[in-house]
mmCIF file of C-alpha atoms (C1' of nucleotides) in Angstrom:
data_model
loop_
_atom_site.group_PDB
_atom_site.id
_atom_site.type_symbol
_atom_site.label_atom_id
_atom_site.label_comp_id
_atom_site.label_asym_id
_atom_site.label_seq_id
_atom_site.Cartn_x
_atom_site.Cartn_y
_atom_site.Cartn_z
ATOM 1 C CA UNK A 988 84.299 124.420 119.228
ATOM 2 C CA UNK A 989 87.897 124.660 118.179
ATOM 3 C CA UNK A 990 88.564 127.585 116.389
ATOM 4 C CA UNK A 991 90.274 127.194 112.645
ATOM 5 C CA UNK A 992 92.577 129.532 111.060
ATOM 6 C CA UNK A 993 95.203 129.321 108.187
ATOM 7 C CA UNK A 994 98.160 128.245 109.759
ATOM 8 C CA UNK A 995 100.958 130.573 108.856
ATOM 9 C CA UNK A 996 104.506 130.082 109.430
ATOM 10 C CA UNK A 997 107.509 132.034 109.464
ATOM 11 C CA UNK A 998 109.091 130.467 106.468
ATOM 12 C CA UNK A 999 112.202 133.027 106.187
ATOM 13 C CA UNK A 1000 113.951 132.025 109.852
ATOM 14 C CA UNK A 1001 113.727 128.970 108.998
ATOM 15 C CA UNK A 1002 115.419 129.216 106.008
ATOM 16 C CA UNK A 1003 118.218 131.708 108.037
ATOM 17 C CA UNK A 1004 118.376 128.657 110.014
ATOM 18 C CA UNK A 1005 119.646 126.468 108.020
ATOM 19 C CA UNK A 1006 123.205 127.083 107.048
ATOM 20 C CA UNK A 1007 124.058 127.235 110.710
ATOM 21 C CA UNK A 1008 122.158 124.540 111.874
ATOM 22 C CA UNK A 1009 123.861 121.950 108.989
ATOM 23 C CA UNK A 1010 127.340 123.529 110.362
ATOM 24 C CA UNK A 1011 126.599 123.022 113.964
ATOM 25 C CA UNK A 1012 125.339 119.224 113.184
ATOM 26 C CA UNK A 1013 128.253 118.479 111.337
ATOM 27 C CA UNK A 1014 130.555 119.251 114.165
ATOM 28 C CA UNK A 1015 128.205 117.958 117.031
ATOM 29 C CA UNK A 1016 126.220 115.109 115.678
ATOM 30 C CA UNK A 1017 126.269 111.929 117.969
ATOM 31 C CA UNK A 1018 128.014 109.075 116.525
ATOM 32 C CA UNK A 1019 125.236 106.118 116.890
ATOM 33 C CA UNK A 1020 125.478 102.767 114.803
ATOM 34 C CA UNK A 1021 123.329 103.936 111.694
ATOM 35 C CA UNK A 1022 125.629 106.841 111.123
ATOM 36 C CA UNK A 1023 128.178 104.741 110.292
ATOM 37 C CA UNK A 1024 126.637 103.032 107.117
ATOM 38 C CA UNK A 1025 125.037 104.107 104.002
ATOM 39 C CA UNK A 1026 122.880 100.462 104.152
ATOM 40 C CA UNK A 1027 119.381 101.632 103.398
ATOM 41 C CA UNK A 1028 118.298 98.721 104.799
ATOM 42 C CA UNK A 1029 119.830 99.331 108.363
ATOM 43 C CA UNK A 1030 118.582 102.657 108.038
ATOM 44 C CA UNK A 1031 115.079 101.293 107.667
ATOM 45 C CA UNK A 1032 115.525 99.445 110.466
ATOM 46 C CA UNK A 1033 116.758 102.319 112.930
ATOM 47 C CA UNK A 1034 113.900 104.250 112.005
ATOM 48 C CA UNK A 1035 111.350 101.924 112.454
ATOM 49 C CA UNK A 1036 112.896 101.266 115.890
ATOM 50 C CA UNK A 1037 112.999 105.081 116.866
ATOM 51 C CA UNK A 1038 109.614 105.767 116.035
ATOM 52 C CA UNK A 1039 108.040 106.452 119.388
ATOM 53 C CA UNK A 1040 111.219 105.415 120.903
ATOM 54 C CA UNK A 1041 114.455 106.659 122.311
ATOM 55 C CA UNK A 1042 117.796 106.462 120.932
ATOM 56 C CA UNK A 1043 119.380 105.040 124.407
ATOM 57 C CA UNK A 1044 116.443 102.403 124.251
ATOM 58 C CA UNK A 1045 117.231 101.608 120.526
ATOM 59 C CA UNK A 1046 120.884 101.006 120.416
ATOM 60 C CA UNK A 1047 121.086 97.267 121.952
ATOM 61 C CA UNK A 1048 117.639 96.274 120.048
ATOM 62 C CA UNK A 1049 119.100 97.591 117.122
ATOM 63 C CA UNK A 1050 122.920 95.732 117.474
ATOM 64 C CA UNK A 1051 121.269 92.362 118.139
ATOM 65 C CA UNK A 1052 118.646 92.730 115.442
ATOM 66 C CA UNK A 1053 121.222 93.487 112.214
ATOM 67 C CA UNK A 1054 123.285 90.907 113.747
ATOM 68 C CA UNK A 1055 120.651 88.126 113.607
ATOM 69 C CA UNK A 1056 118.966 89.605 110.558
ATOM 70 C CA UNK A 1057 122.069 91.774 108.256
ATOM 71 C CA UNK A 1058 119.775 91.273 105.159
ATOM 72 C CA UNK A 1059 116.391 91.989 103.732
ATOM 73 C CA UNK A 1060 116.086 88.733 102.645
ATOM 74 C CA UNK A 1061 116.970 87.230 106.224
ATOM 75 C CA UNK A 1062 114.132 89.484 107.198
ATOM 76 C CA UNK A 1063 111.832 88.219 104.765
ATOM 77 C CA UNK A 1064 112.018 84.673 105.831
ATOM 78 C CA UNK A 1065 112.455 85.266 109.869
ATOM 79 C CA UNK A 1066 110.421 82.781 112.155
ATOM 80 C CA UNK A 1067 107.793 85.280 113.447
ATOM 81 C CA UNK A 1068 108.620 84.269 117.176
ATOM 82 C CA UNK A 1069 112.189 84.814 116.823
ATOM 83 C CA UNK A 1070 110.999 88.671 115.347
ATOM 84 C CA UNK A 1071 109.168 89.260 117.969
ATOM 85 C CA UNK A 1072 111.763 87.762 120.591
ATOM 86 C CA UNK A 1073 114.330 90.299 118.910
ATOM 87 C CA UNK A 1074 111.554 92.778 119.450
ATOM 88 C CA UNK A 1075 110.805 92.131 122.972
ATOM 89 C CA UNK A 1076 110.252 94.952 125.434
ATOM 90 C CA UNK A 1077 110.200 97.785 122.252
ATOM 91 C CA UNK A 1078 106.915 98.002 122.271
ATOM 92 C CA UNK A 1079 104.825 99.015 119.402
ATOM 93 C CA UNK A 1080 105.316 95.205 117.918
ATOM 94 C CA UNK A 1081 103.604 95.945 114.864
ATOM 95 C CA UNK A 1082 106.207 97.561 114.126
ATOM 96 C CA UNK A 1083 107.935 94.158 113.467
ATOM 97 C CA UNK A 1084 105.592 92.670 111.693
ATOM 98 C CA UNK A 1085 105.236 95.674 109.353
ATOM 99 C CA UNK A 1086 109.046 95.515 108.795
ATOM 100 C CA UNK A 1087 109.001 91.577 107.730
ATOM 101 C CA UNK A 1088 105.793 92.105 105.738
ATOM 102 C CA UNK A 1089 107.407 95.227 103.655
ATOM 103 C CA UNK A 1090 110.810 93.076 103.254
ATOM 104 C CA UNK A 1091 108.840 90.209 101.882
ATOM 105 C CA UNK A 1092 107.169 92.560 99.536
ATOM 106 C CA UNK A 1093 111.131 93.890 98.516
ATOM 107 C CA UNK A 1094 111.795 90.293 98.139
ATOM 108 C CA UNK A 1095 109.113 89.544 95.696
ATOM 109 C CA UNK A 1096 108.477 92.984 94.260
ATOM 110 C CA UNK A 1097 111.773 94.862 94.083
ATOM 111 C CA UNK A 1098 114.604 92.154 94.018
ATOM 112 C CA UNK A 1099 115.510 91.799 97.557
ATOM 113 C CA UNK A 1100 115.891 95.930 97.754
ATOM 114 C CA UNK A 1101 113.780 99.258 98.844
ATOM 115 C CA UNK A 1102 112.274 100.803 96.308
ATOM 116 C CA UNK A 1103 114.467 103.949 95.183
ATOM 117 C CA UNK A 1104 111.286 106.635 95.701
ATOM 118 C CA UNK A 1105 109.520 108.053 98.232
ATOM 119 C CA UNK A 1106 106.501 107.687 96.906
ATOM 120 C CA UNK A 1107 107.134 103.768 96.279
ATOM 121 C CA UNK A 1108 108.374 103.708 100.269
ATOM 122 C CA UNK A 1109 105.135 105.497 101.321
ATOM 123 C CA UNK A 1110 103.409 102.181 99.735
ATOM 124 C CA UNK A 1111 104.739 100.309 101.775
ATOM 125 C CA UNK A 1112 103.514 98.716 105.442
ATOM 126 C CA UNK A 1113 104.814 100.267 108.485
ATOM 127 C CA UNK A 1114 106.418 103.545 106.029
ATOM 128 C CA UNK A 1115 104.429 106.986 106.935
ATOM 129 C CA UNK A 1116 105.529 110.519 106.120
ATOM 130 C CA UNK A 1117 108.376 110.426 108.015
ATOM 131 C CA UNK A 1118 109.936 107.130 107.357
ATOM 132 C CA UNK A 1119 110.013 107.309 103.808
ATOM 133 C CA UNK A 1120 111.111 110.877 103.966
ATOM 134 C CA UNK A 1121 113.734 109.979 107.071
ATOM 135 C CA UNK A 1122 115.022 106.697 104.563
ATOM 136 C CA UNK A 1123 115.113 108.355 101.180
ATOM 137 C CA UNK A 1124 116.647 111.674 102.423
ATOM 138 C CA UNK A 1125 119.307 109.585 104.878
ATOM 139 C CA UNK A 1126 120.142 106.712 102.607
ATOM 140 C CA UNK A 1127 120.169 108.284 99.307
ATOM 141 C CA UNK A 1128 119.918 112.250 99.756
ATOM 142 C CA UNK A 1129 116.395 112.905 98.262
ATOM 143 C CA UNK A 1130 115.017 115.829 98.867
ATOM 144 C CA UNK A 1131 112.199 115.051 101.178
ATOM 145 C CA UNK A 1132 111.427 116.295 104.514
ATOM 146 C CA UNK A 1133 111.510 113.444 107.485
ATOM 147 C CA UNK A 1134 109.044 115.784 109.995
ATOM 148 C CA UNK A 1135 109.101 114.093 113.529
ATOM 149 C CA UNK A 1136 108.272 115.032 116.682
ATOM 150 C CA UNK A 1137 111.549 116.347 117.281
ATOM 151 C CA UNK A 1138 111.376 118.778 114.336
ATOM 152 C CA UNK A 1139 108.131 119.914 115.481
ATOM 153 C CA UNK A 1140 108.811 121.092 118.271
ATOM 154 C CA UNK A 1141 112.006 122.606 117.037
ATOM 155 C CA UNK A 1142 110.234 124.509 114.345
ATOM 156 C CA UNK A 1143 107.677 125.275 116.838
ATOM 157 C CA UNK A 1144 110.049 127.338 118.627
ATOM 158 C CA UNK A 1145 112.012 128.906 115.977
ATOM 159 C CA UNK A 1146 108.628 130.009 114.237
ATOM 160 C CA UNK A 1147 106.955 130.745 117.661
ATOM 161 C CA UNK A 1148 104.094 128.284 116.061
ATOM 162 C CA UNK A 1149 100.538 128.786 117.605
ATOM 163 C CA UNK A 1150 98.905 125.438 116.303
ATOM 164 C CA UNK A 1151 98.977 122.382 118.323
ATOM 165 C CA UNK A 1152 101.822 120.349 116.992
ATOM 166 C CA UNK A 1153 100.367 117.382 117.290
ATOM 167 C CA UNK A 1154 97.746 118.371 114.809
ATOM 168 C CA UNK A 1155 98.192 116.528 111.883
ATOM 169 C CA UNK A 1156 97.063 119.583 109.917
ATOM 170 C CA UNK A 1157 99.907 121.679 111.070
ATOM 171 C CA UNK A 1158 102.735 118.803 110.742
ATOM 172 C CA UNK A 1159 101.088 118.664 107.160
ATOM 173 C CA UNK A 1160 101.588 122.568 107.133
ATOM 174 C CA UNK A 1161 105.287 122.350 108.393
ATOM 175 C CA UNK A 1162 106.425 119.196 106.283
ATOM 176 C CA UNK A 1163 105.379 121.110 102.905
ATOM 177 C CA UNK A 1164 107.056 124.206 104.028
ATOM 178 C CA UNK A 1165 110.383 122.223 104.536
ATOM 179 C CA UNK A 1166 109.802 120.979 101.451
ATOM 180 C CA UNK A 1167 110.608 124.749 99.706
ATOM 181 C CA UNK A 1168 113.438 125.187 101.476
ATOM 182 C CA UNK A 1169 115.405 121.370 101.301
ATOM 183 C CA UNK A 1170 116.054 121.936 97.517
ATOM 184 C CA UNK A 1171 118.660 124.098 98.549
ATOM 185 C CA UNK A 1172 120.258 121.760 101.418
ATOM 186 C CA UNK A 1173 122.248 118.499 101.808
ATOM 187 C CA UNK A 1174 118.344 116.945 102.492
ATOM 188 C CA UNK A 1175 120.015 114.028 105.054
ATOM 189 C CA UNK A 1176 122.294 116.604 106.748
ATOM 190 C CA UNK A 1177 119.504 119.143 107.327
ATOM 191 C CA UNK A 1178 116.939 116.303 108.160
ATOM 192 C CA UNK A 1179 119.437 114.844 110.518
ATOM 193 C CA UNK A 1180 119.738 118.217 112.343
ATOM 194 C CA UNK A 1181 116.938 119.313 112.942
ATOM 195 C CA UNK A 1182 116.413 116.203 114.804
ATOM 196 C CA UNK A 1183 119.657 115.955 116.551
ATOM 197 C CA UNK A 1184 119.033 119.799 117.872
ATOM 198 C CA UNK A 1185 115.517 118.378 119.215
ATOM 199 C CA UNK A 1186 116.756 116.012 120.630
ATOM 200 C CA UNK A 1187 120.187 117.749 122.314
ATOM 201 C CA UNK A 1188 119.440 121.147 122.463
ATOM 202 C CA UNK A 1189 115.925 121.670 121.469
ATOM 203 C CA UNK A 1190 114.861 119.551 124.322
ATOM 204 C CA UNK A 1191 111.332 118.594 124.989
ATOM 205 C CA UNK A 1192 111.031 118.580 128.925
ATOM 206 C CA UNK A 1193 113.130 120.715 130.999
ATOM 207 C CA UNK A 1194 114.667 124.456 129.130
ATOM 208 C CA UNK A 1195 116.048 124.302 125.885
ATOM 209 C CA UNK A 1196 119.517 124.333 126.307
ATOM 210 C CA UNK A 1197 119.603 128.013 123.979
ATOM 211 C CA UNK A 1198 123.420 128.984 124.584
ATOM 212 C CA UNK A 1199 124.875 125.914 122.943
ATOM 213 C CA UNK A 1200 122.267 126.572 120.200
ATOM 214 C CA UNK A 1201 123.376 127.380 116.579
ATOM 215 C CA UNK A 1202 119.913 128.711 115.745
ATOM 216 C CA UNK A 1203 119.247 130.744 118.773
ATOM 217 C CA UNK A 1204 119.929 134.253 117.002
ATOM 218 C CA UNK A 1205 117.195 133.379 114.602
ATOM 219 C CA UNK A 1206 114.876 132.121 116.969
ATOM 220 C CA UNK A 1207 111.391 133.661 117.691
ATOM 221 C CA UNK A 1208 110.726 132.312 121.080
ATOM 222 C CA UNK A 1209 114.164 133.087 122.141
ATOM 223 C CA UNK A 1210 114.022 136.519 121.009
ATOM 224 C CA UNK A 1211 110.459 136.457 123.081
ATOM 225 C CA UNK A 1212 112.013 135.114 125.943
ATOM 226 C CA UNK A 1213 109.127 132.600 125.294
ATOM 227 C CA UNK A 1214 110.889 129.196 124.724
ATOM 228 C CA UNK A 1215 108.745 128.060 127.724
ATOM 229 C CA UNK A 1216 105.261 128.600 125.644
ATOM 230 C CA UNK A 1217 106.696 126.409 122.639
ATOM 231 C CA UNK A 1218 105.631 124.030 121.550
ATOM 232 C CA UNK A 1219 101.569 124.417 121.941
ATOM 233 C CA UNK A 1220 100.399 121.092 122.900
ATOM 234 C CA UNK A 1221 96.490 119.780 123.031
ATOM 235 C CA UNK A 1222 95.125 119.109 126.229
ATOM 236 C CA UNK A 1223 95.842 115.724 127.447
ATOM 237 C CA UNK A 1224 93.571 112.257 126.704
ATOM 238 C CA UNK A 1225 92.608 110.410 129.906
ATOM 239 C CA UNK A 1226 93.321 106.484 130.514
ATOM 240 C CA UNK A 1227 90.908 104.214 131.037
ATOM 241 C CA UNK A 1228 91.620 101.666 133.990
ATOM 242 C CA UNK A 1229 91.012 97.611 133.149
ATOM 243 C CA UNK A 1230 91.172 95.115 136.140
ATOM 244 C CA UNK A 1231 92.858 91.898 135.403
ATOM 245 C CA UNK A 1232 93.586 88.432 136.953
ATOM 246 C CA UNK A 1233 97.124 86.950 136.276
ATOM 247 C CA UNK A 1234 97.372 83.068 136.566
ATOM 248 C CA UNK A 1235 100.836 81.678 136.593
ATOM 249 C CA UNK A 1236 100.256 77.521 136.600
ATOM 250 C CA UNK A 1237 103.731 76.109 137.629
ATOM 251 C CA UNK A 1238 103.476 72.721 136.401
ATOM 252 C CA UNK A 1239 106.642 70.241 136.830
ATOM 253 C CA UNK A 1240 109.931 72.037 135.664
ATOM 254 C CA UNK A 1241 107.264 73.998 133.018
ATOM 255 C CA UNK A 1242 104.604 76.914 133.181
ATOM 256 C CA UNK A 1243 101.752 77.419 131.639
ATOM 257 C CA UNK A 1244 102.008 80.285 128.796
ATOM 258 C CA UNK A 1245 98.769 81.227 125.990
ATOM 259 C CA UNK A 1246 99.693 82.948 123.143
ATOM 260 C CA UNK A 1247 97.859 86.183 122.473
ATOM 261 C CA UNK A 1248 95.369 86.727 119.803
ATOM 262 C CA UNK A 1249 96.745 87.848 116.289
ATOM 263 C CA UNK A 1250 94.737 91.544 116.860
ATOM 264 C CA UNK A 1251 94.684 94.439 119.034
ATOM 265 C CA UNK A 1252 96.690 95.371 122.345
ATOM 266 C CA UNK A 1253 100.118 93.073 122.340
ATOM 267 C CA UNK A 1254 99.127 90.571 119.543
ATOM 268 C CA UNK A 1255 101.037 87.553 119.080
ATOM 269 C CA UNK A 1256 102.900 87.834 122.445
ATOM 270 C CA UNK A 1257 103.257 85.323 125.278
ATOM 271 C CA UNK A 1258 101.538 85.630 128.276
ATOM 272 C CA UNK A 1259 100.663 83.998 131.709
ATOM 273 C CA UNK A 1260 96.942 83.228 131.969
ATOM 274 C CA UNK A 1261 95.359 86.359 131.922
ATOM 275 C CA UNK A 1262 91.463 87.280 132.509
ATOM 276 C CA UNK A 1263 89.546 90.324 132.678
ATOM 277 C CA UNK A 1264 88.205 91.556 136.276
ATOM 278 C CA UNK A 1265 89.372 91.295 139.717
ATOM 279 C CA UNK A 1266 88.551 87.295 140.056
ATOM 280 C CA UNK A 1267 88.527 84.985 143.601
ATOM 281 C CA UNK A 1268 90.394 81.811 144.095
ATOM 282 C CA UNK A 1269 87.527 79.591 143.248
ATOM 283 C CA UNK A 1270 86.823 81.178 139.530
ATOM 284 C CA UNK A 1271 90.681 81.181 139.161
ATOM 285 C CA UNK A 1272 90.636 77.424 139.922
ATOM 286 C CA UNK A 1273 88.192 76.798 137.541
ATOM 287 C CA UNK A 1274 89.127 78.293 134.694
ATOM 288 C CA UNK A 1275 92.667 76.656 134.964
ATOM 289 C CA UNK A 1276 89.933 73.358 134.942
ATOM 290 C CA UNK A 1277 89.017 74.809 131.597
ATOM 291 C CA UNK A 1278 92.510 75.041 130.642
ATOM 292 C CA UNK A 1279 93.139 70.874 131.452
ATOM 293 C CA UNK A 1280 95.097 71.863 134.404
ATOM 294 C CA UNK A 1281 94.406 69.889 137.645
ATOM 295 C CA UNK A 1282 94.963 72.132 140.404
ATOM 296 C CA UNK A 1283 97.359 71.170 143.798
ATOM 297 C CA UNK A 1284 97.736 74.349 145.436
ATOM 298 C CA UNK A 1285 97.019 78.214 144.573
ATOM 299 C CA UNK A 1286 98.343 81.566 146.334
ATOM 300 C CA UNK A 1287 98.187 84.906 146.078
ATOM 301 C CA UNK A 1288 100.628 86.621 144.325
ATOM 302 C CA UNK A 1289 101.747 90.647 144.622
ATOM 303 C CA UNK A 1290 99.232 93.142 142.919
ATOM 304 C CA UNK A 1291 101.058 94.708 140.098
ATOM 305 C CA UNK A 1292 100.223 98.162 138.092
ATOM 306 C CA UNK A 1293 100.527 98.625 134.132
ATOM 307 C CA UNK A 1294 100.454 101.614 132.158
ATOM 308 C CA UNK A 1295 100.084 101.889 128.490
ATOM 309 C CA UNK A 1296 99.597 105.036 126.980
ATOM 310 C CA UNK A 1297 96.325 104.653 126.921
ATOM 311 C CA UNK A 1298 95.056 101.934 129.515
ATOM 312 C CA UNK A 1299 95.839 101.313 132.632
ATOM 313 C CA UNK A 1300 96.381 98.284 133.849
ATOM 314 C CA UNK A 1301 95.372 96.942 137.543
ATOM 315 C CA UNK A 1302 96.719 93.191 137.921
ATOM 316 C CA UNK A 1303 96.428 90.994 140.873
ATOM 317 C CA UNK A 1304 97.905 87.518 140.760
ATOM 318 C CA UNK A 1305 97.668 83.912 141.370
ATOM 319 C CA UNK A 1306 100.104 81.067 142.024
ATOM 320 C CA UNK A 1307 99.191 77.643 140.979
ATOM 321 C CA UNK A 1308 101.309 74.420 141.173
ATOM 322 C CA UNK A 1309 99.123 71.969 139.553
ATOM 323 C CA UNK A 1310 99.799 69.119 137.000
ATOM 324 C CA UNK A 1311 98.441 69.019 132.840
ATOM 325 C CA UNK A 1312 99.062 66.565 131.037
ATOM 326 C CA UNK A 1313 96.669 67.518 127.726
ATOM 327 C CA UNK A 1314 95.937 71.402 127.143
ATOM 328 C CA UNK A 1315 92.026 71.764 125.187
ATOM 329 C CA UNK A 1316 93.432 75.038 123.720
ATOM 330 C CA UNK A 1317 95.640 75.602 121.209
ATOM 331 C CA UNK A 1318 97.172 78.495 122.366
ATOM 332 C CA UNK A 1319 98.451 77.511 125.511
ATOM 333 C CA UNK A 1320 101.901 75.826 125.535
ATOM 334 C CA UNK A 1321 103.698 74.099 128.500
ATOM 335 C CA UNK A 1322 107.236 76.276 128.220
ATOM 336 C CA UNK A 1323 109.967 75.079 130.178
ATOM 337 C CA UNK A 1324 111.604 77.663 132.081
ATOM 338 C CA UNK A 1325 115.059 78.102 129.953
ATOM 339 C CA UNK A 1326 112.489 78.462 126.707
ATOM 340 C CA UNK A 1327 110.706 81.214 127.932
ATOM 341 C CA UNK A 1328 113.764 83.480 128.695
ATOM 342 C CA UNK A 1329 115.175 82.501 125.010
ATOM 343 C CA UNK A 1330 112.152 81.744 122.555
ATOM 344 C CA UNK A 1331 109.082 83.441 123.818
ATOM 345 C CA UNK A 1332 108.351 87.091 124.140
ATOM 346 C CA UNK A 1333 106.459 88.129 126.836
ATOM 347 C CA UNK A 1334 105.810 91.615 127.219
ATOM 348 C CA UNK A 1335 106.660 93.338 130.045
ATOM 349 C CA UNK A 1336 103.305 94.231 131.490
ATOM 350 C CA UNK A 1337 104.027 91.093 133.406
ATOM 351 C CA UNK A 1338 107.283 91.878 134.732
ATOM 352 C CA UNK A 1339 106.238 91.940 138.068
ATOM 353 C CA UNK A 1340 104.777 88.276 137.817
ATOM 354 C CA UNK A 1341 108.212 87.337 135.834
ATOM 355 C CA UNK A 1342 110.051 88.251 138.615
ATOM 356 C CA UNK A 1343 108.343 86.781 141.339
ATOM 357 C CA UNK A 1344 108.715 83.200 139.828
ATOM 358 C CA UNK A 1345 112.365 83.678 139.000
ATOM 359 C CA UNK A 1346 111.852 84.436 135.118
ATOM 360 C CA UNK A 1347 113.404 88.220 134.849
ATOM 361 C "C1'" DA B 1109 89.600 113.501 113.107
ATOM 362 C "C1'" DA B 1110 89.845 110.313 116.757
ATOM 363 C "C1'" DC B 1111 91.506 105.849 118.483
ATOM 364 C "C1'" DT B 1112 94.651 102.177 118.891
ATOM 365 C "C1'" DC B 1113 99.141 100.530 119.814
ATOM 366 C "C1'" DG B 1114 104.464 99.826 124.491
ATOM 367 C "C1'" DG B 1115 107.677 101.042 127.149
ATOM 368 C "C1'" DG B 1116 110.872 103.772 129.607
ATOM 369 C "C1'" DG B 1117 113.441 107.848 131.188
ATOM 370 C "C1'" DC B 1118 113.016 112.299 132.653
ATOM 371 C "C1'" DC B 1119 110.826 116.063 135.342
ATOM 372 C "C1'" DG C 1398 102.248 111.222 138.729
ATOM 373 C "C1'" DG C 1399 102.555 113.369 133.968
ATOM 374 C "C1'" DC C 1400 105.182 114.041 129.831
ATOM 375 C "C1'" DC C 1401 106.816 112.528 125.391
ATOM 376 C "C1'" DC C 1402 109.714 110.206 122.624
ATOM 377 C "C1'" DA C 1403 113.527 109.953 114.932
ATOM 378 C "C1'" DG C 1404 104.800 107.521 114.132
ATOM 379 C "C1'" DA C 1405 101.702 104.416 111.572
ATOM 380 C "C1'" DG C 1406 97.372 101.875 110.936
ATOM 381 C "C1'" DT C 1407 92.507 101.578 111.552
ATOM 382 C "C1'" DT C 1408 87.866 103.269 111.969
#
DNA sequence: AACTCGGGGCC
DNA sequence: GGCCCAGAGTT
């Protein structure tokens, strides 16, 4: 049984915090792309590509996607395969189709803009707590908190925090009690810096980096010389392990690709044949029957390994030149080879099988 | 409250 | 190999 209890927090370091913390950022703060614009719509966009991610992973995706899509109506009315081509290898991809759905709504809805609330934000798909709070407080200085996993752990520390921070109970507990204390802040500064010290100083594996810390005099597992117990983390979920059976049918200058089903783990993506279990040559030979291929030769390809956060992935693979003239389901397309590397996102659980063909 | 949903860069 | 990242949606 886990044990509950009021979680109490240290309100008044926080608040001592604050001032230097807003100095520090002010001087310090990394200069990435969406700093430099007061676009709520760009800033939508960066923060819908940093959830979950990293800023070195977002700062290409994020170039190439305002400079296909610079408006919320070109968003709106995006072919979903060039989305999720400009989303390719991000992960999370309902994340993109959250962001086109909400534009479409600003399109109808709001005139082509964000609703100026964060309240009306929170309506909307793909917007959470921290979103909305992150947009509104960013783009147009609200005072909302934008609570991340970043300022978690950073409040965590400063508060010497006994809950698990991943409970959403305490990040509740933590977002309403930087709520009290933003009134009296520039809210897009202060939100801004407590993620930038997270994510510079703050850090989350490896020590915090406490002498170049603006905050360390006010800091309660500093002054414990317990940074190392902060932040208090739940013990760890276990992966489950699925077998599957790639089939890459080579067929003239083309191969074989199905798209994936509209629900669940990588929907909508482009794939090579792919079937649960471990299968032999023969079942492999007949299914690509079932798929109207006529088979000429099949090999074995390299066993490849997967991991998603929370499956596993154990792939072997097959080679098959073969010839189709007439494919029974709808899904499956005949891509030539220049197509797949500029149309069709695959995603990279089959990077290994990319590779081996020539594709990556 | 617990699960689902990607991928990569550190340690 | 594990960790966690500028989280949100579904059940």
């Amino acid at each position: 049984m886990k044990e509950k209890r009021p979680i109490l927090i240290d309100a008044p370091r926080v608040g001592r915090s604050i001032e230097p913390l807003c100095g520090w950022y002010q001087k310090h703060a990394r200069k990435l792309p969406w700093r430099q614009t007061n676009d709520s719509y760009a800033i939508w966009v960066s923060e819908v590509m940093l959830q979950q991610t990293r800023v070195e992973a977002v700062i290409p995706y994020y170039e190439r996607f305002m400079t296909a899509l610079p408006t919320i109506e070109a968003l709106a009315e995006v072919d979903d395969d060039v989305l999720l081509k400009l989303w390719e290898g991000l992960g999370y991809y309902s994340r993109a189709r959250n962001l086109k759905k909400a534009a479409q709504i600003c399109a109808v809805q709001y005139g082509g803009r964000l609703p100026g609330s964060y309240t009306e934000l929170l309506k909307l798909p793909g917007f959470g707590p921290y979103t909305a709070g992150a947009v509104a407080s960013i783009a147009w200085n609200l005072p909302v908190p934008a609570v991340d996993g970043n300022v978690m752990r950073v409040i965590s520390r400063i508060t010497a925090l006994e809950h698990d921070i991943k409970d959403p109970a305490t990040v509740r507990a933590v977002r309403e009690l930087l709520c009290g204390v933003i009134e009296a802040s520039e809210p897009g500064i202060l939100n801004q810096a407590l993620m930038e010290l997270g994510a510079c100083i703050c850090v989350p594996n490896g020590a915090p980096r406490c002498h170049e810390c603006p905050v360390s005099a006010h800091c309660a597992a500093r002054e414990n010389g317990q940074t190392e117990l902060f932040p208090v983390k739940a013990p760890k979920k276990q992966r489950r392990i699925e077998e599957k059976t790639v089939i890459v049918v080579c067929v003239d200058d083309g191969v074989l690709l199905c798209k994936r089903e509209s629900k669940g783990l990588l929907a909508n993506l482009y794939s090579f044949l792919c079937e649960d279990g471990h299968l032999t040559k023969e079942t492999v030979i007949d299914i690509c029957k079932q798929h109207g291929i006529t088979v000429e030769s099949v090999s074995e390809m390299k066993p490849a390994k997967h991991i998603f956060t929370h499956i596993e992935w154990h792939m072997i693979g097959y080679l098959v030149q073969g010839t189709g003239k007439t494919l029974p389901y709808e899904n499956d397309i005949i891509a030539a080879r220049h197509q797949i590397r500029t149309a069709y996102s695959i995603p990279r659980a089959f990077a290994s099988y990319q590779k081996e063909i020539g594709l990556l």
